[in-house]
mmCIF file of C-alpha atoms and ligand atoms in Angstrom:
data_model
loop_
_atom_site.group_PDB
_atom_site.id
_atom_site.type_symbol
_atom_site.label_atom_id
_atom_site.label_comp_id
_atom_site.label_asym_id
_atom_site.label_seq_id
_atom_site.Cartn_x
_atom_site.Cartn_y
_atom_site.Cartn_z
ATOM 1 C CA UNK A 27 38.286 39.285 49.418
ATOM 2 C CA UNK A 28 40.679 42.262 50.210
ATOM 3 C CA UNK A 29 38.806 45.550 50.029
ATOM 4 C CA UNK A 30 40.967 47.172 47.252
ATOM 5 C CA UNK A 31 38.803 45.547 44.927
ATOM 6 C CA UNK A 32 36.218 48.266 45.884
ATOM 7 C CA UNK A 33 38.202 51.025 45.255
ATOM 8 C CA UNK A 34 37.694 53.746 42.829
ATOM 9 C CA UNK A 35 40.898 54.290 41.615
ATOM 10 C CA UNK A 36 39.220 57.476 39.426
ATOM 11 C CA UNK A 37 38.572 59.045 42.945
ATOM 12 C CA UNK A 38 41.858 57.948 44.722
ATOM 13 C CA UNK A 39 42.876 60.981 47.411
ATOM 14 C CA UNK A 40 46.383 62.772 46.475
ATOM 15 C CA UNK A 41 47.333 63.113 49.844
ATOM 16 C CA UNK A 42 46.154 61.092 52.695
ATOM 17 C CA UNK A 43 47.823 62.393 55.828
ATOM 18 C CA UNK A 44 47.877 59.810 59.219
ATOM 19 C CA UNK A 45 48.416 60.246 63.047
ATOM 20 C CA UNK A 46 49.323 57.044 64.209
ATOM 21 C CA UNK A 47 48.306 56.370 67.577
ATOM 22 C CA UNK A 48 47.547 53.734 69.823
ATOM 23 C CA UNK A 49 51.500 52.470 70.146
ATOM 24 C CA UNK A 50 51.923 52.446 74.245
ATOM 25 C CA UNK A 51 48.106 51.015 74.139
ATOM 26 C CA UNK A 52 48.976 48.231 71.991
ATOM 27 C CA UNK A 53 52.487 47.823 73.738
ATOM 28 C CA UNK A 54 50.321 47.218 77.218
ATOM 29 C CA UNK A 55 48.491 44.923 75.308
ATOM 30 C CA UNK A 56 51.123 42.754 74.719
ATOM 31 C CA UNK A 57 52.255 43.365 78.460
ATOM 32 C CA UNK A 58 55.782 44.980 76.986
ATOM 33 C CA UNK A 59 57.140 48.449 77.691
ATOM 34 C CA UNK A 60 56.012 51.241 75.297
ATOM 35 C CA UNK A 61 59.008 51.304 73.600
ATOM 36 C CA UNK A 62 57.836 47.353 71.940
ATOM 37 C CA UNK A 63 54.725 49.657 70.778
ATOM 38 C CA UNK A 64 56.799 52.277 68.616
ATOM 39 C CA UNK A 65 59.247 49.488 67.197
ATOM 40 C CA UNK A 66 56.045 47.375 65.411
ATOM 41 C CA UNK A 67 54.752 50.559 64.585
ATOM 42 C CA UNK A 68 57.363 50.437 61.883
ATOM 43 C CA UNK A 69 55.773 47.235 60.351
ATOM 44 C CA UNK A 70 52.328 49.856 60.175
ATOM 45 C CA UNK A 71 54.722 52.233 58.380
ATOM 46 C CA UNK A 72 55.615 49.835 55.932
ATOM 47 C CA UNK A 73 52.263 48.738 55.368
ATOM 48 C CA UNK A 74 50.877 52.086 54.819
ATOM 49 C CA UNK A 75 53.409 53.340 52.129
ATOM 50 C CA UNK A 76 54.009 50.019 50.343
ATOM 51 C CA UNK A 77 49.746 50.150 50.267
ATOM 52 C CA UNK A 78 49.672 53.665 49.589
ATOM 53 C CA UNK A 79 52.123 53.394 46.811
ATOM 54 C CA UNK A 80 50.340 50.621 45.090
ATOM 55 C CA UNK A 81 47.504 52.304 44.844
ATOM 56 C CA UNK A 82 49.218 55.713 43.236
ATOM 57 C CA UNK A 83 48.520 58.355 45.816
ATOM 58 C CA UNK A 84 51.029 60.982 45.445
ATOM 59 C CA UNK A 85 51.690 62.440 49.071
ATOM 60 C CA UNK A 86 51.673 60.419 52.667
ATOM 61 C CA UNK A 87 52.117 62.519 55.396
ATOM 62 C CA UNK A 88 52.794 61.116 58.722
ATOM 63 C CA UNK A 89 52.895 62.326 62.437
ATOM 64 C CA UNK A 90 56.219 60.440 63.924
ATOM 65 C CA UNK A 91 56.744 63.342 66.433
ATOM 66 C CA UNK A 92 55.271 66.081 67.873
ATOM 67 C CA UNK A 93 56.603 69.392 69.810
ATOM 68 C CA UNK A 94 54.354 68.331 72.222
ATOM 69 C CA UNK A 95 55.863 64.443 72.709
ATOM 70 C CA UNK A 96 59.171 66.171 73.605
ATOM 71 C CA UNK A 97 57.216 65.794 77.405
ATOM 72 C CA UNK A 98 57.439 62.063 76.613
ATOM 73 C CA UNK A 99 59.789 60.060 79.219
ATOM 74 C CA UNK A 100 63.353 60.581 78.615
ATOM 75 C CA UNK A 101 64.040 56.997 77.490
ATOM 76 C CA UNK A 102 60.958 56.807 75.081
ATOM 77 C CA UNK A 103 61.981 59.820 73.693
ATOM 78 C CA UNK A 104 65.526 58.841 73.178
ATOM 79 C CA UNK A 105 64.414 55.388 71.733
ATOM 80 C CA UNK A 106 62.228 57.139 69.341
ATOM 81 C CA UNK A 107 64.824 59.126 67.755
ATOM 82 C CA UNK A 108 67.403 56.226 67.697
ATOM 83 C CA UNK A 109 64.180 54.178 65.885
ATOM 84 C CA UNK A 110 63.998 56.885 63.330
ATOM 85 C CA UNK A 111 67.534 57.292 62.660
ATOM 86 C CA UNK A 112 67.239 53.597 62.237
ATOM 87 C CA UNK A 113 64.247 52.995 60.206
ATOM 88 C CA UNK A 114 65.800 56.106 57.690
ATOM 89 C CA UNK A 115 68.812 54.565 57.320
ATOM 90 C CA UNK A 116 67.675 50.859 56.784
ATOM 91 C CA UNK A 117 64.623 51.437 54.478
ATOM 92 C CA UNK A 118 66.492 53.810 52.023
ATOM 93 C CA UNK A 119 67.588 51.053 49.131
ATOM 94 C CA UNK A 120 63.276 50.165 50.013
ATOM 95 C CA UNK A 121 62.509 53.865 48.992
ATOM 96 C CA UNK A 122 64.663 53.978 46.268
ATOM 97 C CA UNK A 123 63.698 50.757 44.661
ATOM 98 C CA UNK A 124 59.664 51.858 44.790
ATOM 99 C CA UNK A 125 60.980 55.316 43.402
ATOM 100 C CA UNK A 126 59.417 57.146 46.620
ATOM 101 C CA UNK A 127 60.942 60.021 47.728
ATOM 102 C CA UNK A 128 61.650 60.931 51.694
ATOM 103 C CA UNK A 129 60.743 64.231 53.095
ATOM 104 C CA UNK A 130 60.253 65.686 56.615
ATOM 105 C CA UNK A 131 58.101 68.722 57.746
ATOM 106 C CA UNK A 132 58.996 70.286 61.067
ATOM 107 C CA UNK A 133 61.168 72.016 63.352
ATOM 108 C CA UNK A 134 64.208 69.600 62.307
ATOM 109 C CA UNK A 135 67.297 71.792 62.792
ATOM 110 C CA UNK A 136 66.363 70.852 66.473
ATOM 111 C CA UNK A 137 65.821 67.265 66.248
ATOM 112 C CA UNK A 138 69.228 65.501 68.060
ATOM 113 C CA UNK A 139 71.944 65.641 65.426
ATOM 114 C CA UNK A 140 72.083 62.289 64.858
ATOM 115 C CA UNK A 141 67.868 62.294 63.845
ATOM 116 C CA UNK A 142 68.636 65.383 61.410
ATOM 117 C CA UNK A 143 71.489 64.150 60.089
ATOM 118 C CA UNK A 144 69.758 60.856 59.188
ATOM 119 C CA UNK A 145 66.647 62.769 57.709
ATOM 120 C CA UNK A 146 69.431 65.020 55.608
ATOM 121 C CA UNK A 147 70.776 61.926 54.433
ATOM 122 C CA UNK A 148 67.182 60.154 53.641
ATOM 123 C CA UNK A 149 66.046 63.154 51.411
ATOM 124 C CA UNK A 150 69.585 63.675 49.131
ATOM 125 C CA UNK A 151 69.295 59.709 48.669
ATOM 126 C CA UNK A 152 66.023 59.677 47.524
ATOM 127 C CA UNK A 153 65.282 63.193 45.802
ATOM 128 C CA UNK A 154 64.564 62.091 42.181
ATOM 129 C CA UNK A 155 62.046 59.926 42.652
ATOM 130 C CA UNK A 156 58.557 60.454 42.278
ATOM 131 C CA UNK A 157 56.338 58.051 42.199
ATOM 132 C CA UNK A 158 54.788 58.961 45.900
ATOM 133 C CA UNK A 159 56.569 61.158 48.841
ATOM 134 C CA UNK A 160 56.602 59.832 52.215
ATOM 135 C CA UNK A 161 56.611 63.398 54.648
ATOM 136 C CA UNK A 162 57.260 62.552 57.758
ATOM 137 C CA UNK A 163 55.956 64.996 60.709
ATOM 138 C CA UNK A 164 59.157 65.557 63.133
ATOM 139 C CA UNK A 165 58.914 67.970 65.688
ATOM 140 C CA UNK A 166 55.705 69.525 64.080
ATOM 141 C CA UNK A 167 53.243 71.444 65.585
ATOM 142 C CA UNK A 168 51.306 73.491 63.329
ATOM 143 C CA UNK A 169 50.433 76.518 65.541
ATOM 144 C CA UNK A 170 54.433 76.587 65.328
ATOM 145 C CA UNK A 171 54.443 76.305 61.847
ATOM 146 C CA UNK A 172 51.825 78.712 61.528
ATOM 147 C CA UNK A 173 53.370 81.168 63.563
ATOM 148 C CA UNK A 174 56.562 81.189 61.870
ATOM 149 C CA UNK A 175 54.790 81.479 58.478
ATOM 150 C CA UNK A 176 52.890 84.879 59.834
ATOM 151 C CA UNK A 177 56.002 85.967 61.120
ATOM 152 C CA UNK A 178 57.848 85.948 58.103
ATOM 153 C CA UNK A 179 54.605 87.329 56.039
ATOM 154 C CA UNK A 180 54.879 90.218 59.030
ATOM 155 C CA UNK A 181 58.957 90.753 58.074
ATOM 156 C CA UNK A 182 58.116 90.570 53.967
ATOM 157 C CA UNK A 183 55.631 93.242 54.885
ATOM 158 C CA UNK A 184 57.519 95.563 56.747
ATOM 159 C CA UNK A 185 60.248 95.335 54.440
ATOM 160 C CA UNK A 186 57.962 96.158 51.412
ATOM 161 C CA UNK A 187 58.046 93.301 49.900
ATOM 162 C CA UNK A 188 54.333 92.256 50.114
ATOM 163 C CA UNK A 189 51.570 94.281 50.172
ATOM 164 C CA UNK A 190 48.121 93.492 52.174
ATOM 165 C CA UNK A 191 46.514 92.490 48.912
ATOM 166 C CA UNK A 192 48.855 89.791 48.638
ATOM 167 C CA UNK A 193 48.331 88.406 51.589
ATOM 168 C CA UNK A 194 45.752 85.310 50.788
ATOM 169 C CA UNK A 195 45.352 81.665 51.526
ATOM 170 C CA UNK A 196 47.710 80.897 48.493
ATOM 171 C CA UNK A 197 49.955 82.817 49.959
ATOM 172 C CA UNK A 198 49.640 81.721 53.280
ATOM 173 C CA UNK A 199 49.966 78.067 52.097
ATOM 174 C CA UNK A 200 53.174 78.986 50.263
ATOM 175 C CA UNK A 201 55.054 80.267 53.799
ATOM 176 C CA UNK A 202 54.046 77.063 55.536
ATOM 177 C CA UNK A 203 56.591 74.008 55.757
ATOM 178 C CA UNK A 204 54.100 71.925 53.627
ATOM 179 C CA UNK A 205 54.531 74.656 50.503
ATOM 180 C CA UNK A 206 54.298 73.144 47.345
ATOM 181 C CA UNK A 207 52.131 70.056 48.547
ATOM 182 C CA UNK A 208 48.153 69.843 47.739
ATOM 183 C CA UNK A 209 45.931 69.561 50.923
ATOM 184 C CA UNK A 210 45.579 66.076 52.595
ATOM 185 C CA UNK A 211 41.700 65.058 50.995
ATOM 186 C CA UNK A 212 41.644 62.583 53.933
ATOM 187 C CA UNK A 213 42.837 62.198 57.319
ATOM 188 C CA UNK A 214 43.277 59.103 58.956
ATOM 189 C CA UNK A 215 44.000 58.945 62.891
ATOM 190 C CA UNK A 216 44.179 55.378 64.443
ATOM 191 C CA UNK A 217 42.866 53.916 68.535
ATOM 192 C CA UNK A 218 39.762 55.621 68.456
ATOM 193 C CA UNK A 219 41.147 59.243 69.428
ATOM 194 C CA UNK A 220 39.190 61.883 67.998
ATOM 195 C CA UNK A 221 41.929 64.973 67.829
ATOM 196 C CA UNK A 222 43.574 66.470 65.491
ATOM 197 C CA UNK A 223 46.645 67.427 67.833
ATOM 198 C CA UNK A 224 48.179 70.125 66.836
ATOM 199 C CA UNK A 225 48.121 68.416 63.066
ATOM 200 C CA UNK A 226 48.018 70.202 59.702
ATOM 201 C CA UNK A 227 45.692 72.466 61.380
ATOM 202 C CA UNK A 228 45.493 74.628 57.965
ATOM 203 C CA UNK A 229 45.861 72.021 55.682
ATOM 204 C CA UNK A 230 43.509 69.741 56.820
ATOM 205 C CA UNK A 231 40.427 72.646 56.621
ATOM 206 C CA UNK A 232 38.349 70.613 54.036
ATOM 207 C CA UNK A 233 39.895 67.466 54.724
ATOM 208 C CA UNK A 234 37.612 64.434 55.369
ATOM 209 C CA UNK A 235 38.409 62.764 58.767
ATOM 210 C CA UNK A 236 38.719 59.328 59.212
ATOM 211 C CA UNK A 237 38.776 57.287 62.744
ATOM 212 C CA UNK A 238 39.101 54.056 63.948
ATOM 213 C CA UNK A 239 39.986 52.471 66.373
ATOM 214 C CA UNK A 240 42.814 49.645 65.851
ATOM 215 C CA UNK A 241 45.548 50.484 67.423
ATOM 216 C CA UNK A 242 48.640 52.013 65.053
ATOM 217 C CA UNK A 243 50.818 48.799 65.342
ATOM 218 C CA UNK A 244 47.834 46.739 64.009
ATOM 219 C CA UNK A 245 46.616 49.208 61.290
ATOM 220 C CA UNK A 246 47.148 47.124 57.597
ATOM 221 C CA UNK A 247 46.769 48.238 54.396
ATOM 222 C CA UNK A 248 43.337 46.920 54.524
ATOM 223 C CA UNK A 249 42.367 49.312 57.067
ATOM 224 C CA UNK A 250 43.752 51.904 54.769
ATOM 225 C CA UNK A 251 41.687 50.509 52.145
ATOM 226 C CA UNK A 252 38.943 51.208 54.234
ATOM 227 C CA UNK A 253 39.591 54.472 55.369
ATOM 228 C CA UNK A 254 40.245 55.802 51.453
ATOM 229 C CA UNK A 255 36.927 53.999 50.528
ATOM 230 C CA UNK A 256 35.122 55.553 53.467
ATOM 231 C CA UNK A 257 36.334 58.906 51.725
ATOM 232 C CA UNK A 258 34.886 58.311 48.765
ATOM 233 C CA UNK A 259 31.428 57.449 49.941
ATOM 234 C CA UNK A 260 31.418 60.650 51.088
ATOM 235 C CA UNK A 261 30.387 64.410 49.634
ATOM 236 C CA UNK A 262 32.999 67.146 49.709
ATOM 237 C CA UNK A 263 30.639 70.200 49.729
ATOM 238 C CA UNK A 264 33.555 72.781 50.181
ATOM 239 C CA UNK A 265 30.869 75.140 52.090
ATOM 240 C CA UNK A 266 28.080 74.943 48.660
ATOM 241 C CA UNK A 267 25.201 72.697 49.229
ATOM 242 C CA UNK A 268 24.502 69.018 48.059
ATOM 243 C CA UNK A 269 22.206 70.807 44.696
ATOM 244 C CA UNK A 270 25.130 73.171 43.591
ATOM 245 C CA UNK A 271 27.689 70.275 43.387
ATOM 246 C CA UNK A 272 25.338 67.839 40.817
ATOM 247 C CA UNK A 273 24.853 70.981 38.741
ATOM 248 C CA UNK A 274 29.013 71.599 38.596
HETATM 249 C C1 FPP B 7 51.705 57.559 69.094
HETATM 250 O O1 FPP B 7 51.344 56.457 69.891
HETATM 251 C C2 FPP B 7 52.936 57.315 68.363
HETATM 252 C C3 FPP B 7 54.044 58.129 68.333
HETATM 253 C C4 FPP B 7 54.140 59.374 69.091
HETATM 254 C C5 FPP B 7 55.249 57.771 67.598
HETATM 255 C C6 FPP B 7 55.037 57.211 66.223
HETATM 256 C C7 FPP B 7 56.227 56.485 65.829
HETATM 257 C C8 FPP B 7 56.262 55.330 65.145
HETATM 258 C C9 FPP B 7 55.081 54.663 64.587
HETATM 259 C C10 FPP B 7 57.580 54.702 64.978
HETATM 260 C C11 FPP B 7 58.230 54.744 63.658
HETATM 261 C C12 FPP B 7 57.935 55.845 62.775
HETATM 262 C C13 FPP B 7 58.688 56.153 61.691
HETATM 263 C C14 FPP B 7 58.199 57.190 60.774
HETATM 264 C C15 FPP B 7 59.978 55.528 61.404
HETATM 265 P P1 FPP B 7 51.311 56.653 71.479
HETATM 266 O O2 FPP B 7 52.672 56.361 71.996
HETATM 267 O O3 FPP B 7 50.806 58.023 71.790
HETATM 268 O O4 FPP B 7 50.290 55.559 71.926
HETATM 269 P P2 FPP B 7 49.306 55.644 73.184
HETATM 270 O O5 FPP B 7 48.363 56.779 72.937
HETATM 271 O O6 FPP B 7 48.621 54.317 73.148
HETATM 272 O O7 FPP B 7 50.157 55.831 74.394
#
């Protein structure tokens, strides 16, 4: 029997955010370049959303590219951004039809044209829905991201615009790309690496982390059913103890 039949839908997580890994692993596997891996990793990214929408989680954030993959081989790295451009472009009437809307956090003005342009495209096409958003991480790196927002915080400052009072983790959420989203309540990362990579490294402060170890291409929606029910065996303390939360 599938495990979504032990779901608590009362207790479902807003925002599950994933780093899918495993892709060159699984591509070895299989005895195939790496490339192979990344291409039926877009059968895991239909899996997840479709499952993900099902279910009626509001935000799915995942990591498709980091400022750090960049040091990838120049073929993989080209072949990535031609599989995105592709994936955008042929999974849009998909996103429309499920009502879920397309957006991307990251350093995209310097993505290859082709990627941004495809991305630009993705989110005007798909703006009005809202049944779940699909945020895909291209060139992200959240020390980057973090940077940038204290930067501009440092500039509002100067320029009088904020004072030091006003300068709070609200605020500090609202200058990151991710402004406007709620916090991932669980993060998922697949083939049994235990990082978080340079990955939502503010957001995820009270996330619950999930790992396991099948490899991204493999990962089903009934291993995301049993990462969001792993969640909710859990207690989210928030820093009080065990006794303070049965009293709230
Ligand atoms: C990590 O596996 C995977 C990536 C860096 C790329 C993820 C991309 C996809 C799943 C393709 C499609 C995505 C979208 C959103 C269209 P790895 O290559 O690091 O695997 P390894 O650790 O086994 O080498």
């Amino acid at each position: 029997m599938s495990l979504q039949t032990q779901i608590d839908m009362t207790k479902l997580p807003q925002h599950i955010a994933i780093i899918m890994d495993g892709n060159g692993r699984w591509a070895k596997q299989h005895n195939k370049p790496r490339v192979f891996g990344h291409q039926n990793g877009v059968k895991a990214v239909r899996q997840v959303t479709e499952g993900a929408a099902e279910l009626g989680v509001k935000h799915l954030t995942l990591y498709a590219f980091s400022q750090e993959n960049w040091k990838r081989p120049k073929f993989e790295v080209n072949t990535l951004m031609k599989l995105f451009v592709k994936t955008v472009e042929k999974e849009l009437d998909t996103l429309n039809n499920n009502s879920i809307k397309l957006n991307a956090i990251g350093d995209l003005e310097n993505l290859p044209k082709d990627t941004y342009k495809a991305l630009l495209r993705g989110m005007e096409s798909t703006q009005d829905n809202n049944r779940m958003t699909l945020h895909l991480a291209l060139n992200y790196s959240s020390r980057w991201e973090i940077m940038n927002a204290t930067k501009r915080i440092a500039r509002e400052y100067k320029e009088g615009l904020l004072t030091e009072d006003q300068i709070n983790d609200e605020l500090m959420s609202q200058y990151l790309t991710t402004s406007g989203i709620p916090d991932p309540e669980l993060m998922i990362r697949s083939s049994g690496e235990h990082r978080i990579s340079n990955y939502l490294l503010w957001q995820l402060s009270y996330s619950e982390l999930y790992f396991t170890d099948v490899l991204w291409p493999d990962f089903s929606k009934e291993d995301l059913y049993a990462a969001i029910i792993s969640y909710q065996n859990r207690e989210r303390r928030f820093g009080m103890t065990g006794d303070q939360l049965i009293k709230s």
